[in-house]
Coordinates of C-alpha atoms and ligand atoms in Angstrom, one line a residue:
X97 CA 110.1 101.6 108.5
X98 CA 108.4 98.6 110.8
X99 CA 111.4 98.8 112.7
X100 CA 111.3 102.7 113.3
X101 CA 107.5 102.7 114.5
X102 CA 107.8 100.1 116.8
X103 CA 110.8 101.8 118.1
X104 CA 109.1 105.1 118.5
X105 CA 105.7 103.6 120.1
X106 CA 107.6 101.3 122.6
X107 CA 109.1 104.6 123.3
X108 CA 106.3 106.2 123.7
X109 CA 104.8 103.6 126.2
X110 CA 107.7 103.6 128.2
X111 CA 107.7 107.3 128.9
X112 CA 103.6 106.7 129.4
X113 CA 104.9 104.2 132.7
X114 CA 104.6 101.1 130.1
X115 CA 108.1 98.7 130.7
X116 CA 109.2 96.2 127.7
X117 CA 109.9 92.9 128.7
X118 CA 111.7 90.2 126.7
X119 CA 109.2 87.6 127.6
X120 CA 105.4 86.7 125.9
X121 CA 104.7 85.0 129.1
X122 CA 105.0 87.7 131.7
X123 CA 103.3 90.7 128.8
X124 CA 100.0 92.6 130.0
X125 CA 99.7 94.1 126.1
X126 CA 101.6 92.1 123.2
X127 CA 101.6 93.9 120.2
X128 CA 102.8 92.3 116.6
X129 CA 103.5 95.2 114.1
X130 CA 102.8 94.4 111.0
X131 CA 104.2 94.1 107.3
X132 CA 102.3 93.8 104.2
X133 CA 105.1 93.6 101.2
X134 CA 104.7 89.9 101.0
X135 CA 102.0 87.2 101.6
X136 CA 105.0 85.3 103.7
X137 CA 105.4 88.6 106.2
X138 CA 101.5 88.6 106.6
X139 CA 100.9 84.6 107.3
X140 CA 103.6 84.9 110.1
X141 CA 102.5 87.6 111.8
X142 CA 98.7 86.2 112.0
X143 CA 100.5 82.1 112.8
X144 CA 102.1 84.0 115.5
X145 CA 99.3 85.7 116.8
X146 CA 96.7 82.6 116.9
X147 CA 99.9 80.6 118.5
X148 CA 100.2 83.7 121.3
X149 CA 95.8 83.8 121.5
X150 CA 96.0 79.8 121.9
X151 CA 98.5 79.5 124.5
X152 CA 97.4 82.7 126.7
X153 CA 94.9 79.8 127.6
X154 CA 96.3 78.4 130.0
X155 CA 97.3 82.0 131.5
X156 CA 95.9 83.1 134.6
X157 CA 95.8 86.7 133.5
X158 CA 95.4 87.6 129.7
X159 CA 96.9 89.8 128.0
X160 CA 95.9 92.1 125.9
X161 CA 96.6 91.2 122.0
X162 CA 96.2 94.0 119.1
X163 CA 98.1 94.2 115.9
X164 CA 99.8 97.7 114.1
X165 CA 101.4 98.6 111.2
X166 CA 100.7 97.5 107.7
X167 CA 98.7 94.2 107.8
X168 CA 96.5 96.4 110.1
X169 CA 95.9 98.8 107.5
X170 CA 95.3 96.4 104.9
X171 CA 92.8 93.8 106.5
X172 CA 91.1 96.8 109.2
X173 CA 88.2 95.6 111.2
X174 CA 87.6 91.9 109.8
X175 CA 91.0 90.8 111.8
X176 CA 89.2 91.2 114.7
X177 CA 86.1 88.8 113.5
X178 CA 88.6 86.3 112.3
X179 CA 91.0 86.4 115.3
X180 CA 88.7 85.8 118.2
X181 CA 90.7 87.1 121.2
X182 CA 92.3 90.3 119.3
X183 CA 91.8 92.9 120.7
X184 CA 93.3 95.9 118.9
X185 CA 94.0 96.6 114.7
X186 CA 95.5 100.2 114.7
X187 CA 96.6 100.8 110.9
X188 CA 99.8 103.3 110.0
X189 CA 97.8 106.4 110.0
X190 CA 96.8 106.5 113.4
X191 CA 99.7 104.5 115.6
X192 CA 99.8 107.5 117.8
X193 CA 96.3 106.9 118.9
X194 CA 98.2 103.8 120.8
X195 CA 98.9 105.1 124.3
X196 CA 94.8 106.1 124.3
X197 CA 93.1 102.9 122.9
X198 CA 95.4 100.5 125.4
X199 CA 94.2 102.8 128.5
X200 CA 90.4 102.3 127.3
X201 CA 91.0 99.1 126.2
X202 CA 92.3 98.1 129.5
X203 CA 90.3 100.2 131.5
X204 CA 87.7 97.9 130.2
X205 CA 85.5 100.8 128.6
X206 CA 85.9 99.7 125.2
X207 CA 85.9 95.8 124.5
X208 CA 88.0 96.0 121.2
X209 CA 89.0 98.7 118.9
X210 CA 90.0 99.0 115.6
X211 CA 90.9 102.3 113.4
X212 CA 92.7 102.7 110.4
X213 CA 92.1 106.5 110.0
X214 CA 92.3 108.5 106.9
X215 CA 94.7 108.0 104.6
X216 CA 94.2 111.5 103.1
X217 CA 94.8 112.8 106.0
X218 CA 98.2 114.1 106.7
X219 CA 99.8 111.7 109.0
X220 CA 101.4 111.9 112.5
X221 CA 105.0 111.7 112.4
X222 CA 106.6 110.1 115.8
X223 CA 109.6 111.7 117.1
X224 CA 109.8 109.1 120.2
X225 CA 113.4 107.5 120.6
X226 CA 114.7 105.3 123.2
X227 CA 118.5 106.7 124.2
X228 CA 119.3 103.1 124.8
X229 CA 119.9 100.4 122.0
X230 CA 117.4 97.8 122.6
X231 CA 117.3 95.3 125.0
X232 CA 121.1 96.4 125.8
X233 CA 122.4 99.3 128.3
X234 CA 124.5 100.7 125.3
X235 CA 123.6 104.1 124.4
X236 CA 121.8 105.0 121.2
X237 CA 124.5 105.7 118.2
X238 CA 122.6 105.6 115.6
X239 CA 119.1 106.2 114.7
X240 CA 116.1 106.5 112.3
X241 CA 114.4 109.6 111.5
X242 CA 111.1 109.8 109.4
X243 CA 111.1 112.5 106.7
X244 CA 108.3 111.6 104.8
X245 CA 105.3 109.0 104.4
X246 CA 103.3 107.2 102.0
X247 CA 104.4 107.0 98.2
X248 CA 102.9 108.6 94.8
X249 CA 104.7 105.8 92.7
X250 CA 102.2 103.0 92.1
X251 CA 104.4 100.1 91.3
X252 CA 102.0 97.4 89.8
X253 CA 103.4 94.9 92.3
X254 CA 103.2 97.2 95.8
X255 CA 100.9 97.3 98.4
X256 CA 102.7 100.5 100.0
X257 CA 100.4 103.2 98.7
X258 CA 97.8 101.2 99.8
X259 CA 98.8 100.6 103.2
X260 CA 101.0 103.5 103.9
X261 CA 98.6 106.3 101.5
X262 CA 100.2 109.1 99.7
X263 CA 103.2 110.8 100.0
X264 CA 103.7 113.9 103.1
X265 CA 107.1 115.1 104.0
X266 CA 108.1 117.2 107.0
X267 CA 109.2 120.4 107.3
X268 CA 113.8 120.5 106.8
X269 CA 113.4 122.6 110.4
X270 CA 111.2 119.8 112.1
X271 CA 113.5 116.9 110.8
X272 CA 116.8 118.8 111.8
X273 CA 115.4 119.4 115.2
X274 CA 114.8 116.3 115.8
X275 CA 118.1 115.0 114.4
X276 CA 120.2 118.1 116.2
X277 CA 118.3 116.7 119.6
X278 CA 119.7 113.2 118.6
X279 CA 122.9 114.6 118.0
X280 CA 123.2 116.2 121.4
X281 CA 122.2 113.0 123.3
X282 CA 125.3 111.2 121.6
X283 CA 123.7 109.8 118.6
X284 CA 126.7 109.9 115.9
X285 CA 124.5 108.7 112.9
X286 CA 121.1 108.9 111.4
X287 CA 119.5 107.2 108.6
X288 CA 116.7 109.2 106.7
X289 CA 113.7 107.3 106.4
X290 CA 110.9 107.2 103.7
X291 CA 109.0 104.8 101.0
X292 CA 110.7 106.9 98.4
X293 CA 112.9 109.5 100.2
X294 CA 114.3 110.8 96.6
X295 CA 110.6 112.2 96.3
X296 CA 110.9 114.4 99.6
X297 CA 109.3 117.4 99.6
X298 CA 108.1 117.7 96.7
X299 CA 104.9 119.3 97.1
X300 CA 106.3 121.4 99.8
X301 CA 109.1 122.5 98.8
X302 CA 110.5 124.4 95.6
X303 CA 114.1 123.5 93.8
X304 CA 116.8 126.0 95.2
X305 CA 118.0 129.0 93.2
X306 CA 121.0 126.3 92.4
X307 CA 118.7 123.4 91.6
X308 CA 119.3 121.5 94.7
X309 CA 116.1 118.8 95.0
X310 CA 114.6 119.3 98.3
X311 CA 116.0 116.0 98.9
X312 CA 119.7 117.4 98.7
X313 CA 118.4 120.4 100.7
X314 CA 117.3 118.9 103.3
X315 CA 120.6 116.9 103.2
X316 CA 122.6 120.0 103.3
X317 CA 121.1 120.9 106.7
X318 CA 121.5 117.7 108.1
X319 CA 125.1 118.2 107.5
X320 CA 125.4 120.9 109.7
X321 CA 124.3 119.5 112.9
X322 CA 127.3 119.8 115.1
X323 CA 128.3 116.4 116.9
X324 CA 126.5 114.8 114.1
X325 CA 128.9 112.4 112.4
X326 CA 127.3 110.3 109.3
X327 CA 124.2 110.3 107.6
X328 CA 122.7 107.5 105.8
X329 CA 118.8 107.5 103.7
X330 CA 116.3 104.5 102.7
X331 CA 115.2 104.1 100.3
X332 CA 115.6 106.0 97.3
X333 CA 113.8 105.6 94.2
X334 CA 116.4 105.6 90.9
X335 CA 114.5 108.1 88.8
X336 CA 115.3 110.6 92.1
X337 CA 119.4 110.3 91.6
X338 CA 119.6 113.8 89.5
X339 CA 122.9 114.9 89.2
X340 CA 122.5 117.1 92.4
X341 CA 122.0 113.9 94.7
X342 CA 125.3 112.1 92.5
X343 CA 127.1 115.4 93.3
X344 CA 126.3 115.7 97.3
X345 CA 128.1 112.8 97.6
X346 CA 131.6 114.3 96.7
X347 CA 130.2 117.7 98.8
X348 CA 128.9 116.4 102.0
X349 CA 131.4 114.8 104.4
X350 CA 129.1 112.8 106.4
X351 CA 126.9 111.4 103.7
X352 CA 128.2 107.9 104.1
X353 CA 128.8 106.0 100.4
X354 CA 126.7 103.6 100.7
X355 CA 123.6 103.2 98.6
X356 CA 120.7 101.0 98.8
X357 CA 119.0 101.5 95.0
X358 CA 116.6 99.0 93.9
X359 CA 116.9 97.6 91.2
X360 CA 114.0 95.0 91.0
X361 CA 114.5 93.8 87.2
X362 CA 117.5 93.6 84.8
X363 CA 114.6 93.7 81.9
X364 CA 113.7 96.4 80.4
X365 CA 110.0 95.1 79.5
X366 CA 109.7 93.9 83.0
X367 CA 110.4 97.3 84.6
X368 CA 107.9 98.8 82.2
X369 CA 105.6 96.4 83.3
X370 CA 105.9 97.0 87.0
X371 CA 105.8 101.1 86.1
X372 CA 108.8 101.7 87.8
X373 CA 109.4 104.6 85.4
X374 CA 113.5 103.7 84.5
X375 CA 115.0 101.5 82.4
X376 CA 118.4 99.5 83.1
X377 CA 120.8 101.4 80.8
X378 CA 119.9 104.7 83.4
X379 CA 120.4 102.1 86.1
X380 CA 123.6 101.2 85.4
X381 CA 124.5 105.1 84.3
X382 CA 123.3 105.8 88.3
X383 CA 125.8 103.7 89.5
X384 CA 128.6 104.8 87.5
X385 CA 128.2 108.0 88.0
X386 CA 128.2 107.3 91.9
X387 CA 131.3 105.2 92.0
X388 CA 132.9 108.1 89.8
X389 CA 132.3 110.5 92.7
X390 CA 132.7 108.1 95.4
X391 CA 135.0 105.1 94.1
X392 CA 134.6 103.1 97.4
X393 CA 130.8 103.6 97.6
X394 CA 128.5 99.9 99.0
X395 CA 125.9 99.6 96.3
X396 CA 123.2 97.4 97.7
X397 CA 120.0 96.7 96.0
X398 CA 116.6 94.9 95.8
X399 CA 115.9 92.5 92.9
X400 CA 112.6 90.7 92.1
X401 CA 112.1 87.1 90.6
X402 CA 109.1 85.7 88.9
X403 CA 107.1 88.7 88.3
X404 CA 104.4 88.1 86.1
X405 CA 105.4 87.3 82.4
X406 CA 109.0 87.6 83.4
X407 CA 110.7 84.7 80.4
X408 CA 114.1 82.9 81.0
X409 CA 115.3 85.3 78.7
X410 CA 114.2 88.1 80.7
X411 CA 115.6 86.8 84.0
X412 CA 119.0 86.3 82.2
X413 CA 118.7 89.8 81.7
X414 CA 118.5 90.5 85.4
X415 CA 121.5 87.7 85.4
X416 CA 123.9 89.9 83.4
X417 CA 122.9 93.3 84.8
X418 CA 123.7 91.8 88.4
X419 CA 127.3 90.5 86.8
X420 CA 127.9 94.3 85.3
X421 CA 126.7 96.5 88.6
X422 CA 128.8 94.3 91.3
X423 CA 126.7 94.8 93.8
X424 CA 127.7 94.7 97.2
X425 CA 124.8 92.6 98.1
X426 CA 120.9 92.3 96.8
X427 CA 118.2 91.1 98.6
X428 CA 116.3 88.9 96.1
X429 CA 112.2 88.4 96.5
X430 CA 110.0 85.7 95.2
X431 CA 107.0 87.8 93.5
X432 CA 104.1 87.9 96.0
X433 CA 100.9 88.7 94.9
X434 CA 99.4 91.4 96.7
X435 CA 95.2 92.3 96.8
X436 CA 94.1 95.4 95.1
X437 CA 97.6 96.0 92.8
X438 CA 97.8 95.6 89.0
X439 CA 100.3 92.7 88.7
X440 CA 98.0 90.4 90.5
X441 CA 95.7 90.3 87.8
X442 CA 98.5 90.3 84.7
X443 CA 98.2 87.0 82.6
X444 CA 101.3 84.5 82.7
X445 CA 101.9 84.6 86.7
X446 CA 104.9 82.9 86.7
X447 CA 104.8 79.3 88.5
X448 CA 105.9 79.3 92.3
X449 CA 108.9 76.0 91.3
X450 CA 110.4 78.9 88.7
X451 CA 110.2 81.5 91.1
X452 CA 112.1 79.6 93.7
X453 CA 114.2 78.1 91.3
X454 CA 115.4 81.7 89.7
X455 CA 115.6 83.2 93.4
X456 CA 118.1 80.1 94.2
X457 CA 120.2 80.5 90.9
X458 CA 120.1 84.5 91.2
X459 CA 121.1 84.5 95.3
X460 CA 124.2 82.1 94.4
X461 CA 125.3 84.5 91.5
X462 CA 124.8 87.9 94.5
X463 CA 126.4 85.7 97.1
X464 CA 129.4 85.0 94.6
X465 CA 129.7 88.5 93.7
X466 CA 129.6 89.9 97.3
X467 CA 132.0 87.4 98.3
X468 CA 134.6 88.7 96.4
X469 CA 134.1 92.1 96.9
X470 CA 134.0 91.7 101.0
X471 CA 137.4 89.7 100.1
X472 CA 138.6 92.7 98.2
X473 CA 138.1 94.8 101.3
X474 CA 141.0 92.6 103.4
X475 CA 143.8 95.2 103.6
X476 CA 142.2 98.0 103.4
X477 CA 141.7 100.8 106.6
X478 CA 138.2 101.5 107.5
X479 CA 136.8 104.2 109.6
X480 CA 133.8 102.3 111.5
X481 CA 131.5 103.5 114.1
X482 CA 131.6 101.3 117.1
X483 CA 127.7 100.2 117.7
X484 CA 127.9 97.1 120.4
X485 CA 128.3 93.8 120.8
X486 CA 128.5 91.4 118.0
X487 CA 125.0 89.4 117.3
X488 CA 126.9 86.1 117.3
X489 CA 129.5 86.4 119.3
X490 CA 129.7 88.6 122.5
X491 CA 133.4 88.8 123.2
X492 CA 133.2 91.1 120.0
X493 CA 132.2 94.0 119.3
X494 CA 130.6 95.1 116.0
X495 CA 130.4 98.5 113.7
X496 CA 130.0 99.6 110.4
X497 CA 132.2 101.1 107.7
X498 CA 131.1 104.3 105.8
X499 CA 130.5 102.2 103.0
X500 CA 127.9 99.6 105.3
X501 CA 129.7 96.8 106.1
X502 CA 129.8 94.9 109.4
X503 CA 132.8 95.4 111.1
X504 CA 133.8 92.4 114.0
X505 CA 136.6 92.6 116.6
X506 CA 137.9 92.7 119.9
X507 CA 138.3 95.4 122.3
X508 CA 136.3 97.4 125.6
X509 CA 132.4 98.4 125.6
X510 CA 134.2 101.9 126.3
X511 CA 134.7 102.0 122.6
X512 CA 130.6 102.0 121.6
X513 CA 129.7 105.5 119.9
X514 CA 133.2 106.2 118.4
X515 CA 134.5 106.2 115.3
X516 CA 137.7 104.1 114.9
X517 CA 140.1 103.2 112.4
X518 CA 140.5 99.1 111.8
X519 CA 142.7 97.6 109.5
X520 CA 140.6 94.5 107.8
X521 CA 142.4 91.5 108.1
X522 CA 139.7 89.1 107.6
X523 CA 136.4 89.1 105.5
X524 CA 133.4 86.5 106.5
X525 CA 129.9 85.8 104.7
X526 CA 128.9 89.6 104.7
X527 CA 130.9 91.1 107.5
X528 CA 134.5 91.9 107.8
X529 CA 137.4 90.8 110.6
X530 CA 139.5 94.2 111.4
X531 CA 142.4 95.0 113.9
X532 CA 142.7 98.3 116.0
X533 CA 145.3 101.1 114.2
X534 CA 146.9 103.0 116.9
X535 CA 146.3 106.5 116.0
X536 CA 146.0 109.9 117.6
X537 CA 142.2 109.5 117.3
X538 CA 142.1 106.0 118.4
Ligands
SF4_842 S1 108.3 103.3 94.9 FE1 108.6 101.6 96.4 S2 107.0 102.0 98.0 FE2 106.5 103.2 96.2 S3 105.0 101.9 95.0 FE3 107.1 101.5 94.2 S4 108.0 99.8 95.3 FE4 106.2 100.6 96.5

């Protein structure tokens, strides 16, 4: 989601006359946007902004400092008492208001500003993109696109409906506008965005005459877009995977198989106590009946350790669940206490030693398990849309399967934005090694 809104409002400020440039030292306006999901995320972003405040010092010109996004939200105006030299605290609801503060801000009429607007106020979505991939001269070929905001849920642990306020979806037409325009300026895939996308719509919209969610709708008409080629959507919520969302997936052709479901406990009386509204044996029924429809499908999910009152025997629990589902990876979180939410004041918080210790013992069980599937991929032919150069290496190039995997090898830039079939002859630490098939297509 961070990623998206900066996207959109560096978008925005370029088409306003703003340019980006890859360097702190030579910024008029440095702006850190924000996450609140962990303590960690929140004491970088405010270490990195006294470090930028302390060394624009020596500067001749200062720039201007302000912070966005979550952290914003959370903290509002006392960030600017406690950082002297910010500027700007612009919180999720109002990030459009950007463009306007900076121009008074730098205009010198206003000295500092900070807004966090209403967060019962329906919020406004930005439909800025960049047709370029960032900081690269490679076209755009795949892309975010908000569909909703906020989230109803109320996990005991998350700070989200706090910082990101309740739940508004767009209209199907707005979204597939805004994906069709994408789709005409070359982009080949788009990933739906929300807190809890499997909870689109649902104040706005009714169930079809067939049942079909408004999730699934809205899915249906992303389909359609001509010159569209895959769809993708983060993150779902596992009590949203009704049967008509298990059943898209053998209907729709471009709904990629990949899913990224969290998981967050194996225990049963842990996911009661965190309200998530599920228990495992429906978990593990989710992903069967996704890998009955779609045999090949990624599963990828998020797992937390140490949440309060979590025993050993609990996180063994998690243990075993993790060594049924297979997932294809997990991104595994230390519990962070977060202000305002219920679990921060639950007895038995669970020391930070165990924490660590269970997140070590659980990433070397994912790591393990991902390994061999990755391994289990060498062989096979993937269809993978070509995206750029590879992070590590830039004699490569780099895409991603259907089912989300990283795809490395050689060939020309020409290929970027198509898809391709490779045979995989290799499989690294979470990213794949494939060979060009000479096809028709190809
Ligand atoms: S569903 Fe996700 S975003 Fe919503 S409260 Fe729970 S963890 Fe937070």
């Amino acid at each position: 989601m961070n990623k998206r809104d900066s996207e959109a409002l560096a978008s925005r400020l370029s088409s306003q006359g703003y340019l980006i440039t890859d360097s702190e030292q030579s910024a008029d306006v440095i702006l850190i946007n924000t996450c609140s999901v962990r303590d960690g995320a929140e004491q970088k972003a405010l270490n990195k902004m006294r470090m930028l405040i302390g060394k624009s010092g020596q500067q001749p010109r200062k720039p201007l400092f302000g912070f966005l996004g979550c952290m914003a939200q959370a903290h509002g105006e006392k960030l600017l008492e406690e950082i002297p030299g910010l500027k700007l605290v612009l919180g999720t609801h109002c990030s459009h208001k950007l463009p306007e503060y900076l121009d008074m801000l730098l205009k010198g009429e206003r000295e500092k500003i900070a807004d966090c607007g209403e967060m019962d106020a329906p919020p406004v979505f930005l439909k800025d993109h960049s047709l370029l991939q960032e900081g690269s001269e490679f076209p755009l070929v795949s892309a975010f696109v908000n569909i909703m905001h906020g989230c109803d849920q109320h996990c005991t642990y998350c700070i989200v409906p706090e910082t990101r306020g309740k739940e508004f979806s767009r209209p199907i037409a707005d979204i597939v506008d805004e994906c069709r325009s994408l789709a005409q300026n070359g982009v080949k895939e788009v990933t739906l965005l929300g807190q809890i996308v499997t909870s689109y719509g649902k104040r706005l919209i009714s169930a079809s005459p067939e049942g079909l969610s408004p999730f699934v709708q809205l899915l249906e008409e992303v389909e359609k877009i001509e010159g569209l080629e895959r769809i993708r959507f983060t993150s779902p919520h596992p009590k949203g995977y009704g049967l008509d969302l298990v059943e898209a997936y053998s209907r729709l052709n471009k709904l990629c198989e990949s899913a990224h479901i969290p998981l967050q406990s194996g225990s049963n009386r842990i996911l009661k106590a965190m309200r998530r509204g599920y228990t495992t044996e429906r978990f593990l029924e989710i992903l069967s009946q996704l890998r009955s429809v779609r045999p090949s499908i990624g599963l990828v999910t998020d797992i937390i350790v140490g949440f309060p009152g979590e025993t050993e025997e609990d996180f063994q629990e998690t243990m075993n669940l993790v060594r049924t589902a297979r997932f294809d990876n997990a991104f595994i979180f230390k519990y962070s206490p977060r202000q305002h939410t219920p679990a921060t004041e639950m007895p038995e918080q669970v020391p930070m030693e165990i924490r660590e210790e269970r997140h070590a013992r659980l990433l070397a069980l994912v790591n393990e398990i991902a390994q061999e599937a990755y391994q289990h991929k060498v062989g096979e032919t993937l269809d993978v849309l070509v995206e750029g150069l590879s992070r590590r290496n830039v004699n490569r190039l780099q895409g991603r399967s259907r089912c989300n995997k990283i795809v490395l090898f050689e060939g020309p830039s020409a290929w970027v934005g198509t898809i391709r079939k490779f045979r995989i002859v290799r499989a690294g630490q979470y990213s794949l090694y494939g060979e060009p098939i000479e096809t028709e297509d190809n």
